[in-house]
């Protein structure tokens, strides 16, 4: 089992460009979470889905960020237009159920916006 | 608002010394607390959860509701404990976790 898969692993882009991050959760997991990790703010939840439906997007910083989950095996996080302050590591995690169940994290995508 | 505070960004100890990574939370209801760990070049993973009251890799954490704390402790640190540790809070009626900013533990030989 490859676990949660994220692509790309590294992304370098110029300010103003569109960035799309991808995630494949573990098969059978009903929950999918997107996080952003920075030195200053640590790990912040951006949005999470249950059975492909967005449940809480209160952590999405602004309208430039959007996330979709068209099916149970794929999710995207899009930033348009990107800004230097978006530079961070973005993690995707999945969980078989909510609540006390462990979240299984992907390897992360390191995004650098110049 | 619910919040998790990890006051130390970096904690350095020598092998064999006791370790305590601090975690305080703010939440007026019944919290559920977790410690996640990220070893070098590995994925973030669950270390322990307070409800299990278990010891994992020699680490324990006790929920102190009076002090709103969930400090992670180990009596004798090992070099392989060097990692980034995150404390996380789940509040009632939600499936999301609120993470602290993390503490990097360095264990020197």
PDB file of C-alpha atoms in Angstrom:
ATOM      1  CA  UNK A   1       0.000   0.000   0.000  1.00  0.00           C
ATOM      2  CA  UNK A   2       1.551   3.277  -1.136  1.00  0.00           C
ATOM      3  CA  UNK A   3      -0.464   5.283   1.339  1.00  0.00           C
ATOM      4  CA  UNK A   4      -1.654   8.759   0.487  1.00  0.00           C
ATOM      5  CA  UNK A   5      -0.108   9.922  -2.768  1.00  0.00           C
ATOM      6  CA  UNK A   6       0.569  13.567  -3.544  1.00  0.00           C
ATOM      7  CA  UNK A   7       1.890  15.176  -6.688  1.00  0.00           C
ATOM      8  CA  UNK A   8       3.976  17.004  -7.510  1.00  0.00           C
ATOM      9  CA  UNK A   9       6.437  16.644  -4.639  1.00  0.00           C
ATOM     10  CA  UNK A  10       8.020  19.989  -5.457  1.00  0.00           C
ATOM     11  CA  UNK A  11       6.618  22.920  -7.363  1.00  0.00           C
ATOM     12  CA  UNK A  12       8.338  26.164  -8.206  1.00  0.00           C
ATOM     13  CA  UNK A  13       6.284  28.797  -9.939  1.00  0.00           C
ATOM     14  CA  UNK A  14       6.203  32.497 -10.536  1.00  0.00           C
ATOM     15  CA  UNK A  15       3.850  34.874  -8.838  1.00  0.00           C
ATOM     16  CA  UNK A  16       0.556  35.114 -10.661  1.00  0.00           C
ATOM     17  CA  UNK A  17       0.626  31.600 -12.059  1.00  0.00           C
ATOM     18  CA  UNK A  18      -1.971  28.959 -11.339  1.00  0.00           C
ATOM     19  CA  UNK A  19      -0.864  26.035  -9.198  1.00  0.00           C
ATOM     20  CA  UNK A  20      -2.671  22.716  -8.871  1.00  0.00           C
ATOM     21  CA  UNK A  21      -1.776  20.218  -6.198  1.00  0.00           C
ATOM     22  CA  UNK A  22      -3.086  16.670  -6.370  1.00  0.00           C
ATOM     23  CA  UNK A  23      -3.923  14.002  -3.837  1.00  0.00           C
ATOM     24  CA  UNK A  24      -4.979  10.376  -3.971  1.00  0.00           C
ATOM     25  CA  UNK A  25      -6.280   9.166  -0.613  1.00  0.00           C
ATOM     26  CA  UNK A  26      -6.014   5.642   0.718  1.00  0.00           C
ATOM     27  CA  UNK A  27      -8.687   3.465  -0.841  1.00  0.00           C
ATOM     28  CA  UNK A  28     -11.717   3.117   1.388  1.00  0.00           C
ATOM     29  CA  UNK A  29     -11.050   6.237   3.414  1.00  0.00           C
ATOM     30  CA  UNK A  30     -14.089   8.489   3.694  1.00  0.00           C
ATOM     31  CA  UNK A  31     -12.321  11.621   4.887  1.00  0.00           C
ATOM     32  CA  UNK A  32      -9.772  13.792   3.125  1.00  0.00           C
ATOM     33  CA  UNK A  33      -7.972  16.757   4.652  1.00  0.00           C
ATOM     34  CA  UNK A  34      -5.781  19.473   3.140  1.00  0.00           C
ATOM     35  CA  UNK A  35      -3.219  21.185   5.384  1.00  0.00           C
ATOM     36  CA  UNK A  36      -0.615  23.886   4.950  1.00  0.00           C
ATOM     37  CA  UNK A  37       2.616  23.864   6.945  1.00  0.00           C
ATOM     38  CA  UNK A  38       4.755  26.957   7.526  1.00  0.00           C
ATOM     39  CA  UNK A  39       7.456  27.751  10.020  1.00  0.00           C
ATOM     40  CA  UNK A  40       5.476  30.567  11.556  1.00  0.00           C
ATOM     41  CA  UNK A  41       2.035  29.004  11.777  1.00  0.00           C
ATOM     42  CA  UNK A  42       2.770  25.299  11.904  1.00  0.00           C
ATOM     43  CA  UNK A  43       0.166  22.950  10.468  1.00  0.00           C
ATOM     44  CA  UNK A  44      -3.127  24.575   9.496  1.00  0.00           C
ATOM     45  CA  UNK A  45      -6.213  22.813   8.217  1.00  0.00           C
ATOM     46  CA  UNK A  46      -7.433  24.370   4.990  1.00  0.00           C
ATOM     47  CA  UNK A  47     -10.437  22.217   4.133  1.00  0.00           C
ATOM     48  CA  UNK A  48     -11.777  18.723   4.626  1.00  0.00           C
ATOM     49  CA  UNK A  49     -14.155  16.436   2.772  1.00  0.00           C
ATOM     50  CA  UNK A  50     -16.397  13.605   3.864  1.00  0.00           C
ATOM     51  CA  UNK A  51     -17.547  11.240   1.120  1.00  0.00           C
ATOM     52  CA  UNK A  52     -16.335  13.759  -1.481  1.00  0.00           C
ATOM     53  CA  UNK A  53     -18.408  16.591  -0.003  1.00  0.00           C
ATOM     54  CA  UNK A  54     -16.633  19.653   1.456  1.00  0.00           C
ATOM     55  CA  UNK A  55     -17.548  19.882   5.130  1.00  0.00           C
ATOM     56  CA  UNK A  56     -15.451  22.729   6.476  1.00  0.00           C
ATOM     57  CA  UNK A  57     -13.505  25.207   4.353  1.00  0.00           C
ATOM     58  CA  UNK A  58     -13.107  27.847   7.038  1.00  0.00           C
ATOM     59  CA  UNK A  59      -9.344  27.483   6.885  1.00  0.00           C
ATOM     60  CA  UNK A  60      -9.068  28.385   3.217  1.00  0.00           C
ATOM     61  CA  UNK A  61      -7.161  31.676   3.289  1.00  0.00           C
ATOM     62  CA  UNK A  62      -8.994  33.516   0.549  1.00  0.00           C
ATOM     63  CA  UNK A  63     -10.769  33.209  -2.752  1.00  0.00           C
ATOM     64  CA  UNK A  64      -7.552  32.441  -4.536  1.00  0.00           C
ATOM     65  CA  UNK A  65      -7.681  28.970  -2.998  1.00  0.00           C
ATOM     66  CA  UNK A  66     -10.134  26.304  -4.107  1.00  0.00           C
ATOM     67  CA  UNK A  67     -10.393  22.569  -3.564  1.00  0.00           C
ATOM     68  CA  UNK A  68     -12.370  19.845  -5.248  1.00  0.00           C
ATOM     69  CA  UNK A  69     -12.960  16.155  -4.793  1.00  0.00           C
ATOM     70  CA  UNK A  70     -14.649  14.846  -7.928  1.00  0.00           C
ATOM     71  CA  UNK A  71     -14.503  11.241  -6.754  1.00  0.00           C
ATOM     72  CA  UNK A  72     -13.380   9.113  -3.842  1.00  0.00           C
ATOM     73  CA  UNK A  73      -9.890   8.613  -5.196  1.00  0.00           C
ATOM     74  CA  UNK A  74      -8.833  12.114  -6.207  1.00  0.00           C
ATOM     75  CA  UNK A  75      -8.709  15.639  -4.868  1.00  0.00           C
ATOM     76  CA  UNK A  76      -7.112  18.878  -6.026  1.00  0.00           C
ATOM     77  CA  UNK A  77      -6.095  22.087  -4.302  1.00  0.00           C
ATOM     78  CA  UNK A  78      -5.767  25.017  -6.662  1.00  0.00           C
ATOM     79  CA  UNK A  79      -4.223  28.419  -6.087  1.00  0.00           C
ATOM     80  CA  UNK A  80      -4.981  31.076  -8.669  1.00  0.00           C
ATOM     81  CA  UNK A  81      -3.208  33.450  -8.821  1.00  0.00           C
ATOM     82  CA  UNK A  82      -0.326  32.323  -6.645  1.00  0.00           C
ATOM     83  CA  UNK A  83       1.616  34.739  -4.430  1.00  0.00           C
ATOM     84  CA  UNK A  84       4.994  34.436  -2.661  1.00  0.00           C
ATOM     85  CA  UNK A  85       3.256  34.174   0.714  1.00  0.00           C
ATOM     86  CA  UNK A  86       1.663  30.918  -0.478  1.00  0.00           C
ATOM     87  CA  UNK A  87       5.067  29.262  -0.312  1.00  0.00           C
ATOM     88  CA  UNK A  88       4.706  26.362   2.128  1.00  0.00           C
ATOM     89  CA  UNK A  89       4.436  22.597   2.323  1.00  0.00           C
ATOM     90  CA  UNK A  90       0.942  21.368   1.540  1.00  0.00           C
ATOM     91  CA  UNK A  91      -0.157  18.067   3.019  1.00  0.00           C
ATOM     92  CA  UNK A  92      -3.050  15.855   2.166  1.00  0.00           C
ATOM     93  CA  UNK A  93      -4.309  13.324   4.707  1.00  0.00           C
ATOM     94  CA  UNK A  94      -7.042  10.722   4.692  1.00  0.00           C
ATOM     95  CA  UNK A  95      -8.887   8.855   7.395  1.00  0.00           C
ATOM     96  CA  UNK A  96     -11.213   5.857   7.350  1.00  0.00           C
ATOM     97  CA  UNK A  97     -13.608   7.686   9.631  1.00  0.00           C
ATOM     98  CA  UNK A  98     -13.629  11.003  11.404  1.00  0.00           C
ATOM     99  CA  UNK A  99     -13.241  11.696  15.065  1.00  0.00           C
ATOM    100  CA  UNK A 100     -10.648   9.695  16.926  1.00  0.00           C
ATOM    101  CA  UNK A 101      -9.382   7.797  13.936  1.00  0.00           C
ATOM    102  CA  UNK A 102      -5.835   8.394  12.830  1.00  0.00           C
ATOM    103  CA  UNK A 103      -5.225  10.667   9.891  1.00  0.00           C
ATOM    104  CA  UNK A 104      -2.755   9.219   7.390  1.00  0.00           C
ATOM    105  CA  UNK A 105      -0.608  11.881   5.816  1.00  0.00           C
ATOM    106  CA  UNK A 106       0.933  12.093   2.392  1.00  0.00           C
ATOM    107  CA  UNK A 107       4.545  13.126   1.796  1.00  0.00           C
ATOM    108  CA  UNK A 108       3.565  16.717   1.081  1.00  0.00           C
ATOM    109  CA  UNK A 109       4.121  19.114  -1.798  1.00  0.00           C
ATOM    110  CA  UNK A 110       6.708  21.821  -1.267  1.00  0.00           C
ATOM    111  CA  UNK A 111       5.508  24.918  -3.097  1.00  0.00           C
ATOM    112  CA  UNK A 112       7.768  27.850  -3.809  1.00  0.00           C
ATOM    113  CA  UNK A 113       6.305  30.942  -5.411  1.00  0.00           C
ATOM    114  CA  UNK A 114       8.892  33.445  -6.637  1.00  0.00           C
TER     115      UNK A 114
ATOM    116  CA  UNK B   1     -11.588  30.203  19.818  1.00  0.00           C
ATOM    117  CA  UNK B   2     -10.010  26.799  20.138  1.00  0.00           C
ATOM    118  CA  UNK B   3      -6.254  26.879  20.147  1.00  0.00           C
ATOM    119  CA  UNK B   4      -3.227  24.667  20.765  1.00  0.00           C
ATOM    120  CA  UNK B   5      -0.019  26.182  22.076  1.00  0.00           C
ATOM    121  CA  UNK B   6       3.389  24.557  21.971  1.00  0.00           C
ATOM    122  CA  UNK B   7       5.651  27.153  23.568  1.00  0.00           C
ATOM    123  CA  UNK B   8       8.973  25.629  22.535  1.00  0.00           C
ATOM    124  CA  UNK B   9      10.073  25.627  18.918  1.00  0.00           C
ATOM    125  CA  UNK B  10      13.188  23.646  19.746  1.00  0.00           C
ATOM    126  CA  UNK B  11      14.085  21.352  22.604  1.00  0.00           C
ATOM    127  CA  UNK B  12      17.581  19.922  22.830  1.00  0.00           C
ATOM    128  CA  UNK B  13      18.604  17.199  25.261  1.00  0.00           C
ATOM    129  CA  UNK B  14      21.297  14.581  25.603  1.00  0.00           C
ATOM    130  CA  UNK B  15      20.648  10.889  25.221  1.00  0.00           C
ATOM    131  CA  UNK B  16      19.310   9.399  28.442  1.00  0.00           C
ATOM    132  CA  UNK B  17      17.911  12.679  29.752  1.00  0.00           C
ATOM    133  CA  UNK B  18      14.200  13.090  30.506  1.00  0.00           C
ATOM    134  CA  UNK B  19      12.081  14.875  27.939  1.00  0.00           C
ATOM    135  CA  UNK B  20       8.911  16.901  28.305  1.00  0.00           C
ATOM    136  CA  UNK B  21       7.303  18.568  25.308  1.00  0.00           C
ATOM    137  CA  UNK B  22       4.701  21.043  26.412  1.00  0.00           C
ATOM    138  CA  UNK B  23       1.226  21.406  24.984  1.00  0.00           C
ATOM    139  CA  UNK B  24      -1.551  23.630  26.239  1.00  0.00           C
ATOM    140  CA  UNK B  25      -4.987  23.996  24.720  1.00  0.00           C
ATOM    141  CA  UNK B  26      -7.892  26.382  25.001  1.00  0.00           C
ATOM    142  CA  UNK B  27     -11.324  24.799  24.728  1.00  0.00           C
ATOM    143  CA  UNK B  28     -14.233  24.955  27.107  1.00  0.00           C
ATOM    144  CA  UNK B  29     -15.698  21.546  26.275  1.00  0.00           C
ATOM    145  CA  UNK B  30     -14.339  18.004  26.544  1.00  0.00           C
ATOM    146  CA  UNK B  31     -11.225  17.839  24.395  1.00  0.00           C
ATOM    147  CA  UNK B  32      -9.703  14.963  22.545  1.00  0.00           C
ATOM    148  CA  UNK B  33      -5.954  15.295  22.248  1.00  0.00           C
ATOM    149  CA  UNK B  34      -3.299  13.707  20.102  1.00  0.00           C
ATOM    150  CA  UNK B  35       0.421  13.791  19.515  1.00  0.00           C
ATOM    151  CA  UNK B  36       1.682  13.420  15.952  1.00  0.00           C
ATOM    152  CA  UNK B  37       5.342  12.987  15.047  1.00  0.00           C
ATOM    153  CA  UNK B  38       7.355  13.564  11.894  1.00  0.00           C
ATOM    154  CA  UNK B  39      10.752  11.878  11.718  1.00  0.00           C
ATOM    155  CA  UNK B  40      13.302  13.081   9.190  1.00  0.00           C
ATOM    156  CA  UNK B  41      12.296  12.108   5.655  1.00  0.00           C
ATOM    157  CA  UNK B  42       9.162  10.367   6.887  1.00  0.00           C
ATOM    158  CA  UNK B  43       5.499  11.236   6.872  1.00  0.00           C
ATOM    159  CA  UNK B  44       3.647  12.817   9.729  1.00  0.00           C
ATOM    160  CA  UNK B  45       2.129  10.026  11.780  1.00  0.00           C
ATOM    161  CA  UNK B  46       0.095   9.516  14.912  1.00  0.00           C
ATOM    162  CA  UNK B  47       2.150   8.877  18.027  1.00  0.00           C
ATOM    163  CA  UNK B  48      -0.541   8.615  20.656  1.00  0.00           C
ATOM    164  CA  UNK B  49      -4.020   9.803  21.635  1.00  0.00           C
ATOM    165  CA  UNK B  50      -5.091  10.645  25.148  1.00  0.00           C
ATOM    166  CA  UNK B  51      -8.151   8.424  25.120  1.00  0.00           C
ATOM    167  CA  UNK B  52      -6.012   5.331  24.662  1.00  0.00           C
ATOM    168  CA  UNK B  53      -3.906   6.080  27.729  1.00  0.00           C
ATOM    169  CA  UNK B  54      -1.069   4.120  26.172  1.00  0.00           C
ATOM    170  CA  UNK B  55       2.694   4.355  26.078  1.00  0.00           C
ATOM    171  CA  UNK B  56       4.203   4.410  22.605  1.00  0.00           C
ATOM    172  CA  UNK B  57       7.963   4.205  22.099  1.00  0.00           C
ATOM    173  CA  UNK B  58       8.307   5.045  25.773  1.00  0.00           C
ATOM    174  CA  UNK B  59       6.300   8.247  25.456  1.00  0.00           C
ATOM    175  CA  UNK B  60       3.271   9.030  27.601  1.00  0.00           C
ATOM    176  CA  UNK B  61       0.952  12.008  27.813  1.00  0.00           C
ATOM    177  CA  UNK B  62      -1.621  12.767  30.448  1.00  0.00           C
ATOM    178  CA  UNK B  63      -4.537  15.063  29.930  1.00  0.00           C
ATOM    179  CA  UNK B  64      -4.745  17.634  32.723  1.00  0.00           C
ATOM    180  CA  UNK B  65      -8.050  19.424  32.361  1.00  0.00           C
ATOM    181  CA  UNK B  66      -7.345  21.746  35.278  1.00  0.00           C
ATOM    182  CA  UNK B  67      -4.209  23.055  33.616  1.00  0.00           C
ATOM    183  CA  UNK B  68      -5.553  22.476  30.081  1.00  0.00           C
ATOM    184  CA  UNK B  69      -2.370  20.650  29.223  1.00  0.00           C
ATOM    185  CA  UNK B  70      -1.313  17.486  27.430  1.00  0.00           C
ATOM    186  CA  UNK B  71       2.441  17.374  27.833  1.00  0.00           C
ATOM    187  CA  UNK B  72       4.413  14.571  26.176  1.00  0.00           C
ATOM    188  CA  UNK B  73       6.978  12.870  28.376  1.00  0.00           C
ATOM    189  CA  UNK B  74       9.703  10.276  28.134  1.00  0.00           C
ATOM    190  CA  UNK B  75      11.985   9.394  31.020  1.00  0.00           C
ATOM    191  CA  UNK B  76      15.078   8.578  28.932  1.00  0.00           C
ATOM    192  CA  UNK B  77      15.455  10.164  25.509  1.00  0.00           C
ATOM    193  CA  UNK B  78      17.016   8.229  22.636  1.00  0.00           C
ATOM    194  CA  UNK B  79      18.707   9.628  19.547  1.00  0.00           C
ATOM    195  CA  UNK B  80      15.997   8.121  17.363  1.00  0.00           C
ATOM    196  CA  UNK B  81      13.429  10.297  19.137  1.00  0.00           C
ATOM    197  CA  UNK B  82      14.774  13.308  17.276  1.00  0.00           C
ATOM    198  CA  UNK B  83      11.834  14.571  15.237  1.00  0.00           C
ATOM    199  CA  UNK B  84       9.154  17.233  14.928  1.00  0.00           C
ATOM    200  CA  UNK B  85       6.287  16.763  17.373  1.00  0.00           C
ATOM    201  CA  UNK B  86       2.821  18.254  16.951  1.00  0.00           C
ATOM    202  CA  UNK B  87       0.076  18.392  19.541  1.00  0.00           C
ATOM    203  CA  UNK B  88      -3.473  18.383  18.137  1.00  0.00           C
ATOM    204  CA  UNK B  89      -6.950  19.027  19.511  1.00  0.00           C
ATOM    205  CA  UNK B  90     -10.289  17.731  18.329  1.00  0.00           C
ATOM    206  CA  UNK B  91     -13.373  19.471  19.642  1.00  0.00           C
ATOM    207  CA  UNK B  92     -16.856  18.036  19.953  1.00  0.00           C
ATOM    208  CA  UNK B  93     -19.023  17.554  16.891  1.00  0.00           C
ATOM    209  CA  UNK B  94     -16.243  17.997  14.407  1.00  0.00           C
ATOM    210  CA  UNK B  95     -13.816  15.744  12.593  1.00  0.00           C
ATOM    211  CA  UNK B  96     -11.061  18.281  12.173  1.00  0.00           C
ATOM    212  CA  UNK B  97      -7.874  18.623  14.161  1.00  0.00           C
ATOM    213  CA  UNK B  98      -6.345  21.867  15.366  1.00  0.00           C
ATOM    214  CA  UNK B  99      -2.572  21.551  15.458  1.00  0.00           C
ATOM    215  CA  UNK B 100      -0.011  23.470  17.435  1.00  0.00           C
ATOM    216  CA  UNK B 101       3.020  25.006  15.776  1.00  0.00           C
ATOM    217  CA  UNK B 102       5.195  22.033  16.651  1.00  0.00           C
ATOM    218  CA  UNK B 103       8.333  21.416  18.701  1.00  0.00           C
ATOM    219  CA  UNK B 104      11.523  20.094  17.207  1.00  0.00           C
ATOM    220  CA  UNK B 105      13.233  17.641  19.557  1.00  0.00           C
ATOM    221  CA  UNK B 106      16.951  17.119  19.132  1.00  0.00           C
ATOM    222  CA  UNK B 107      18.578  14.328  21.104  1.00  0.00           C
ATOM    223  CA  UNK B 108      22.353  14.493  21.134  1.00  0.00           C
ATOM    224  CA  UNK B 109      24.569  11.451  21.706  1.00  0.00           C
TER     225      UNK B 109
END
